[in-house]
Amino acid sequence: MYDKQSPFAVTSKLGRRDSLSDSAHARLRAAIIDCELPPGAVVSEAELSTRFAFGLAAVRAALSKLTEAGWIAPDGRRGSKVLEMSAAHLADLATSRHLLEPALLHHAPPTSLGEELRLRAAVYQSENLHSPAQARTGLLHQERTLLMLVAQSVAAPRLRGWLIDTWDLCLRADRNLDREFGIGRGPLPLADLACTLADADAPGAAVVLTQMRHEFELRTARALSRSAAPLSHALGMQKPSRRENASSPTPRPSPSHRPRSAKGDPA
């Protein structure tokens, strides 16, 4: 179901430049989710323009949107840096899901959306049943498509946008855990989620959402247990600032540690 009120909707009155920047934004976002542009990668406008065959103006506009959303950050003259994966980031995603996903349970979806949810759920289940070993990129595309449709059950556009953003970042996290640590997973139980929402079965949908969150947290915990990063770095601890160091008085040596002259008296 196409929702014109969605923050991700594109109107038909957009000019060619706007259409190209939207296409560039969608392509770069997908590349970040699939880890074509891995966490922590530094990229330039010229590099992205050549790699994805978009003009510099379209790439610049796309990077501006991604920066505003927090997916990338300026990195001086080198270009832009893709959002890194850290323990703090993974914990933030888990917390966001706990807060945002219950919004799916507050209202029954419109009849037309319920019918499309059942149809897409059947297609998703059939394709994964007959092609269990399909390419990871193909599965990722299916999951994103169905998750965006499921998110239409949330009536508030801003809340819906946050939920889609969080789910996309969780898909990126799973993709990165698979690439870096070999922690893979099977298809998400999105067919069950879509059907329970279509049937207005809030308790059933809550069970599926809880299961999905729990398994995501188990995968991230496994990755952290395999990481060789120092504990202080993994927990996001910061070194004291220069100002804090300056304000802390340097301990003066005690008399017993002062240098002594050859006669044994303090120097």
CSV table of C-alpha atoms in Angstrom, one decimal:
chain,number,residue,atom,x,y,z
A,1,MET,CA,0.0,0.0,0.0
A,2,TYR,CA,1.4,3.3,-1.1
A,3,ASP,CA,1.1,5.9,1.6
A,4,LYS,CA,1.3,9.5,0.4
A,5,GLN,CA,1.7,10.8,3.9
A,6,SER,CA,4.7,8.6,4.6
A,7,PRO,CA,7.9,10.6,5.2
A,8,PHE,CA,9.5,8.3,2.5
A,9,ALA,CA,6.8,9.1,-0.1
A,10,VAL,CA,7.8,10.7,-3.4
A,11,THR,CA,5.3,13.0,-5.1
A,12,SER,CA,4.8,13.0,-8.9
A,13,LYS,CA,5.5,16.7,-9.2
A,14,LEU,CA,9.2,16.4,-8.4
A,15,GLY,CA,11.6,17.7,-11.0
A,16,ARG,CA,14.3,15.7,-12.7
A,17,ARG,CA,17.0,16.9,-10.2
A,18,ASP,CA,14.9,16.0,-7.2
A,19,SER,CA,14.1,12.6,-8.7
A,20,LEU,CA,17.8,11.9,-9.3
A,21,SER,CA,18.7,12.9,-5.7
A,22,ASP,CA,15.9,10.7,-4.3
A,23,SER,CA,17.2,7.8,-6.4
A,24,ALA,CA,20.8,8.4,-5.3
A,25,HIS,CA,19.6,8.6,-1.6
A,26,ALA,CA,17.7,5.3,-2.0
A,27,ARG,CA,20.7,3.6,-3.6
A,28,LEU,CA,23.2,4.8,-1.1
A,29,ARG,CA,21.0,3.9,1.8
A,30,ALA,CA,20.5,0.4,0.4
A,31,ALA,CA,24.3,0.2,-0.1
A,32,ILE,CA,24.9,1.1,3.6
A,33,ILE,CA,22.3,-1.4,4.8
A,34,ASP,CA,23.8,-4.2,2.7
A,35,CYS,CA,27.3,-3.1,3.9
A,36,GLU,CA,28.5,-2.4,0.4
A,37,LEU,CA,29.5,0.7,2.2
A,38,PRO,CA,30.7,-0.9,5.4
A,39,PRO,CA,30.5,0.7,8.9
A,40,GLY,CA,33.3,3.2,9.4
A,41,ALA,CA,34.1,3.5,5.6
A,42,VAL,CA,35.2,6.9,4.5
A,43,VAL,CA,33.8,7.9,1.1
A,44,SER,CA,34.0,11.0,-1.1
A,45,GLU,CA,31.4,12.5,-3.4
A,46,ALA,CA,33.5,11.8,-6.5
A,47,GLU,CA,34.0,8.2,-5.5
A,48,LEU,CA,30.3,7.6,-4.9
A,49,SER,CA,29.4,9.4,-8.1
A,50,THR,CA,31.7,7.1,-10.1
A,51,ARG,CA,30.7,4.0,-8.3
A,52,PHE,CA,27.0,4.4,-8.4
A,53,ALA,CA,26.7,6.4,-11.7
A,54,PHE,CA,25.0,9.5,-10.2
A,55,GLY,CA,25.9,13.1,-10.8
A,56,LEU,CA,27.8,15.0,-8.1
A,57,ALA,CA,24.8,17.2,-7.4
A,58,ALA,CA,22.5,14.1,-6.8
A,59,VAL,CA,25.2,12.5,-4.6
A,60,ARG,CA,25.7,15.7,-2.6
A,61,ALA,CA,21.9,16.0,-2.0
A,62,ALA,CA,21.7,12.3,-1.0
A,63,LEU,CA,24.7,12.7,1.4
A,64,SER,CA,23.0,15.7,3.0
A,65,LYS,CA,19.9,13.6,3.7
A,66,LEU,CA,21.9,10.7,5.1
A,67,THR,CA,23.9,13.1,7.3
A,68,GLU,CA,20.7,14.7,8.7
A,69,ALA,CA,19.4,11.2,9.5
A,70,GLY,CA,22.7,10.3,11.3
A,71,TRP,CA,23.7,7.5,8.9
A,72,ILE,CA,26.9,9.2,7.9
A,73,ALA,CA,29.0,12.1,9.3
A,74,PRO,CA,31.4,14.6,7.7
A,75,ASP,CA,35.0,13.6,8.0
A,76,GLY,CA,36.9,16.7,7.1
A,77,ARG,CA,38.5,16.8,3.7
A,78,ARG,CA,38.4,13.1,3.3
A,79,GLY,CA,34.6,13.1,2.7
A,80,SER,CA,32.0,11.3,4.8
A,81,LYS,CA,32.2,8.5,7.2
A,82,VAL,CA,29.6,5.8,7.4
A,83,LEU,CA,28.0,5.3,10.9
A,84,GLU,CA,30.2,2.8,12.8
A,85,MET,CA,29.0,-0.3,14.6
A,86,SER,CA,29.6,-0.3,18.3
A,87,ALA,CA,28.2,-1.7,21.5
A,88,ALA,CA,26.5,1.6,22.2
A,89,HIS,CA,24.9,1.7,18.7
A,90,LEU,CA,23.6,-1.9,19.1
A,91,ALA,CA,22.2,-1.2,22.5
A,92,ASP,CA,20.5,2.0,21.1
A,93,LEU,CA,18.8,-0.1,18.4
A,94,ALA,CA,17.5,-2.6,20.9
A,95,THR,CA,16.1,0.1,23.2
A,96,SER,CA,14.5,1.9,20.2
A,97,ARG,CA,12.8,-1.3,19.2
A,98,HIS,CA,11.4,-1.8,22.7
A,99,LEU,CA,9.9,1.7,22.5
A,100,LEU,CA,8.7,1.9,18.9
A,101,GLU,CA,7.4,-1.5,18.0
A,102,PRO,CA,4.4,-1.5,20.4
A,103,ALA,CA,3.0,1.3,18.3
A,104,LEU,CA,2.1,-1.4,15.7
A,105,LEU,CA,-0.4,-2.9,18.2
A,106,HIS,CA,-2.5,0.2,19.0
A,107,HIS,CA,-4.7,0.2,15.9
A,108,ALA,CA,-6.0,-2.4,13.5
A,109,PRO,CA,-4.8,-1.7,9.9
A,110,PRO,CA,-7.4,-0.6,7.3
A,111,THR,CA,-9.0,-3.4,5.3
A,112,SER,CA,-7.0,-2.7,2.2
A,113,LEU,CA,-3.7,-2.8,4.1
A,114,GLY,CA,-4.7,-6.0,5.8
A,115,GLU,CA,-5.4,-7.7,2.5
A,116,GLU,CA,-2.0,-6.5,1.1
A,117,LEU,CA,-0.3,-7.7,4.2
A,118,ARG,CA,-1.7,-11.2,3.8
A,119,LEU,CA,-0.8,-11.3,0.1
A,120,ARG,CA,2.8,-10.1,0.7
A,121,ALA,CA,3.2,-12.5,3.6
A,122,ALA,CA,2.1,-15.4,1.4
A,123,VAL,CA,4.7,-14.4,-1.3
A,124,TYR,CA,7.4,-13.9,1.3
A,125,GLN,CA,6.7,-17.3,2.9
A,126,SER,CA,6.5,-19.1,-0.5
A,127,GLU,CA,9.8,-17.7,-1.8
A,128,ASN,CA,11.7,-18.5,1.3
A,129,LEU,CA,10.2,-22.0,1.5
A,130,HIS,CA,11.1,-22.8,-2.1
A,131,SER,CA,14.4,-20.9,-2.1
A,132,PRO,CA,15.9,-21.3,1.4
A,133,ALA,CA,19.4,-20.7,0.1
A,134,GLN,CA,18.6,-17.6,-1.9
A,135,ALA,CA,21.2,-14.8,-2.0
A,136,ARG,CA,21.5,-12.7,1.1
A,137,THR,CA,20.9,-9.5,-0.9
A,138,GLY,CA,17.6,-10.9,-2.3
A,139,LEU,CA,16.4,-11.9,1.2
A,140,LEU,CA,17.4,-8.4,2.5
A,141,HIS,CA,15.3,-6.7,-0.2
A,142,GLN,CA,12.3,-8.9,0.6
A,143,GLU,CA,12.6,-8.2,4.3
A,144,ARG,CA,12.9,-4.4,3.8
A,145,THR,CA,9.9,-4.4,1.4
A,146,LEU,CA,7.7,-6.3,3.9
A,147,LEU,CA,8.9,-4.4,6.9
A,148,MET,CA,8.0,-1.1,5.2
A,149,LEU,CA,4.5,-2.4,4.5
A,150,VAL,CA,4.1,-3.6,8.1
A,151,ALA,CA,5.2,-0.2,9.3
A,152,GLN,CA,2.1,1.3,7.5
A,153,SER,CA,0.1,0.0,10.4
A,154,VAL,CA,1.5,2.8,12.5
A,155,ALA,CA,-0.8,5.8,12.0
A,156,ALA,CA,1.6,8.6,13.0
A,157,PRO,CA,3.9,9.4,10.1
A,158,ARG,CA,6.9,10.6,12.2
A,159,LEU,CA,6.7,7.5,14.4
A,160,ARG,CA,6.4,5.3,11.4
A,161,GLY,CA,9.5,6.9,9.9
A,162,TRP,CA,11.5,6.3,13.1
A,163,LEU,CA,10.4,2.6,13.1
A,164,ILE,CA,11.5,2.1,9.5
A,165,ASP,CA,14.8,3.8,10.2
A,166,THR,CA,15.4,1.6,13.2
A,167,TRP,CA,14.5,-1.6,11.3
A,168,ASP,CA,16.8,-0.7,8.4
A,169,LEU,CA,19.7,-0.2,10.8
A,170,CYS,CA,18.9,-3.5,12.5
A,171,LEU,CA,19.1,-5.2,9.1
A,172,ARG,CA,22.4,-3.5,8.5
A,173,ALA,CA,23.6,-4.7,11.9
A,174,ASP,CA,22.7,-8.3,11.0
A,175,ARG,CA,24.4,-8.0,7.7
A,176,ASN,CA,27.5,-6.8,9.4
A,177,LEU,CA,27.5,-9.5,12.0
A,178,ASP,CA,27.2,-12.1,9.2
A,179,ARG,CA,30.2,-10.6,7.3
A,180,GLU,CA,32.5,-9.9,10.3
A,181,PHE,CA,31.7,-12.7,12.7
A,182,GLY,CA,29.9,-15.3,10.6
A,183,ILE,CA,26.8,-14.9,12.8
A,184,GLY,CA,24.1,-15.5,10.2
A,185,ARG,CA,20.4,-16.0,10.6
A,186,GLY,CA,17.4,-17.4,8.6
A,187,PRO,CA,14.5,-15.4,7.3
A,188,LEU,CA,12.7,-13.3,9.8
A,189,PRO,CA,9.2,-14.4,10.9
A,190,LEU,CA,7.7,-11.5,9.0
A,191,ALA,CA,4.9,-13.6,7.4
A,192,ASP,CA,3.6,-14.4,10.9
A,193,LEU,CA,3.9,-10.7,11.9
A,194,ALA,CA,2.1,-9.5,8.9
A,195,CYS,CA,-0.7,-12.0,9.3
A,196,THR,CA,-1.3,-11.3,13.0
A,197,LEU,CA,-1.4,-7.6,12.3
A,198,ALA,CA,-3.8,-8.1,9.4
A,199,ASP,CA,-6.1,-10.2,11.7
A,200,ALA,CA,-5.8,-7.5,14.4
A,201,ASP,CA,-4.3,-10.1,16.7
A,202,ALA,CA,-2.4,-7.8,19.0
A,203,PRO,CA,-1.3,-10.5,21.4
A,204,GLY,CA,0.0,-12.7,18.6
A,205,ALA,CA,1.8,-9.8,17.0
A,206,ALA,CA,3.4,-8.9,20.4
A,207,VAL,CA,4.7,-12.5,20.7
A,208,VAL,CA,6.4,-12.4,17.2
A,209,LEU,CA,7.9,-8.9,17.9
A,210,THR,CA,9.3,-10.1,21.3
A,211,GLN,CA,10.8,-13.1,19.6
A,212,MET,CA,12.4,-11.0,16.9
A,213,ARG,CA,13.9,-8.6,19.4
A,214,HIS,CA,15.2,-11.4,21.7
A,215,GLU,CA,16.9,-13.1,18.8
A,216,PHE,CA,18.5,-9.9,17.6
A,217,GLU,CA,19.8,-9.2,21.1
A,218,LEU,CA,21.3,-12.7,21.3
A,219,ARG,CA,23.1,-12.2,18.0
A,220,THR,CA,24.6,-8.9,19.1
A,221,ALA,CA,25.6,-10.4,22.4
A,222,ARG,CA,27.4,-13.2,20.6
A,223,ALA,CA,29.3,-10.7,18.4
A,224,LEU,CA,30.4,-8.7,21.4
A,225,SER,CA,31.7,-11.8,23.1
A,226,ARG,CA,33.9,-12.5,20.1
A,227,SER,CA,35.1,-8.9,19.7
A,228,ALA,CA,38.8,-8.3,20.5
A,229,ALA,CA,38.2,-4.6,21.2
A,230,PRO,CA,39.2,-3.4,24.7
A,231,LEU,CA,36.3,-3.4,27.2
A,232,SER,CA,36.5,0.3,27.7
A,233,HIS,CA,36.2,0.9,24.0
A,234,ALA,CA,33.3,-1.5,23.6
A,235,LEU,CA,31.4,0.2,26.4
A,236,GLY,CA,32.0,3.6,24.9
A,237,MET,CA,34.0,4.9,27.8
A,238,GLN,CA,35.8,8.2,27.1
A,239,LYS,CA,39.1,9.4,28.3
A,240,PRO,CA,39.1,12.4,30.6
A,241,SER,CA,39.2,15.7,28.8
A,242,ARG,CA,42.2,18.0,28.8
A,243,ARG,CA,40.3,20.4,30.9
A,244,GLU,CA,39.6,17.7,33.5
A,245,ASN,CA,43.2,16.7,33.5
A,246,ALA,CA,44.3,20.4,34.0
A,247,SER,CA,41.9,20.8,36.9
A,248,SER,CA,43.1,17.8,38.7
A,249,PRO,CA,46.2,18.8,40.8
A,250,THR,CA,49.3,16.8,40.2
A,251,PRO,CA,50.2,15.0,43.5
A,252,ARG,CA,53.4,16.4,45.0
A,253,PRO,CA,56.0,13.9,46.0
A,254,SER,CA,56.0,13.1,49.7
A,255,PRO,CA,59.1,14.0,51.8
A,256,SER,CA,60.2,10.4,51.9
A,257,HIS,CA,60.4,10.3,48.1
A,258,ARG,CA,62.4,13.6,47.7
A,259,PRO,CA,65.9,13.3,46.3
A,260,ARG,CA,68.6,13.4,49.0
A,261,SER,CA,72.0,14.9,49.1
A,262,ALA,CA,75.1,12.8,49.6
A,263,LYS,CA,74.9,13.5,53.3
A,264,GLY,CA,71.4,12.1,53.5
A,265,ASP,CA,69.6,15.4,54.0
A,266,PRO,CA,66.8,16.4,51.7
A,267,ALA,CA,68.1,18.1,48.6
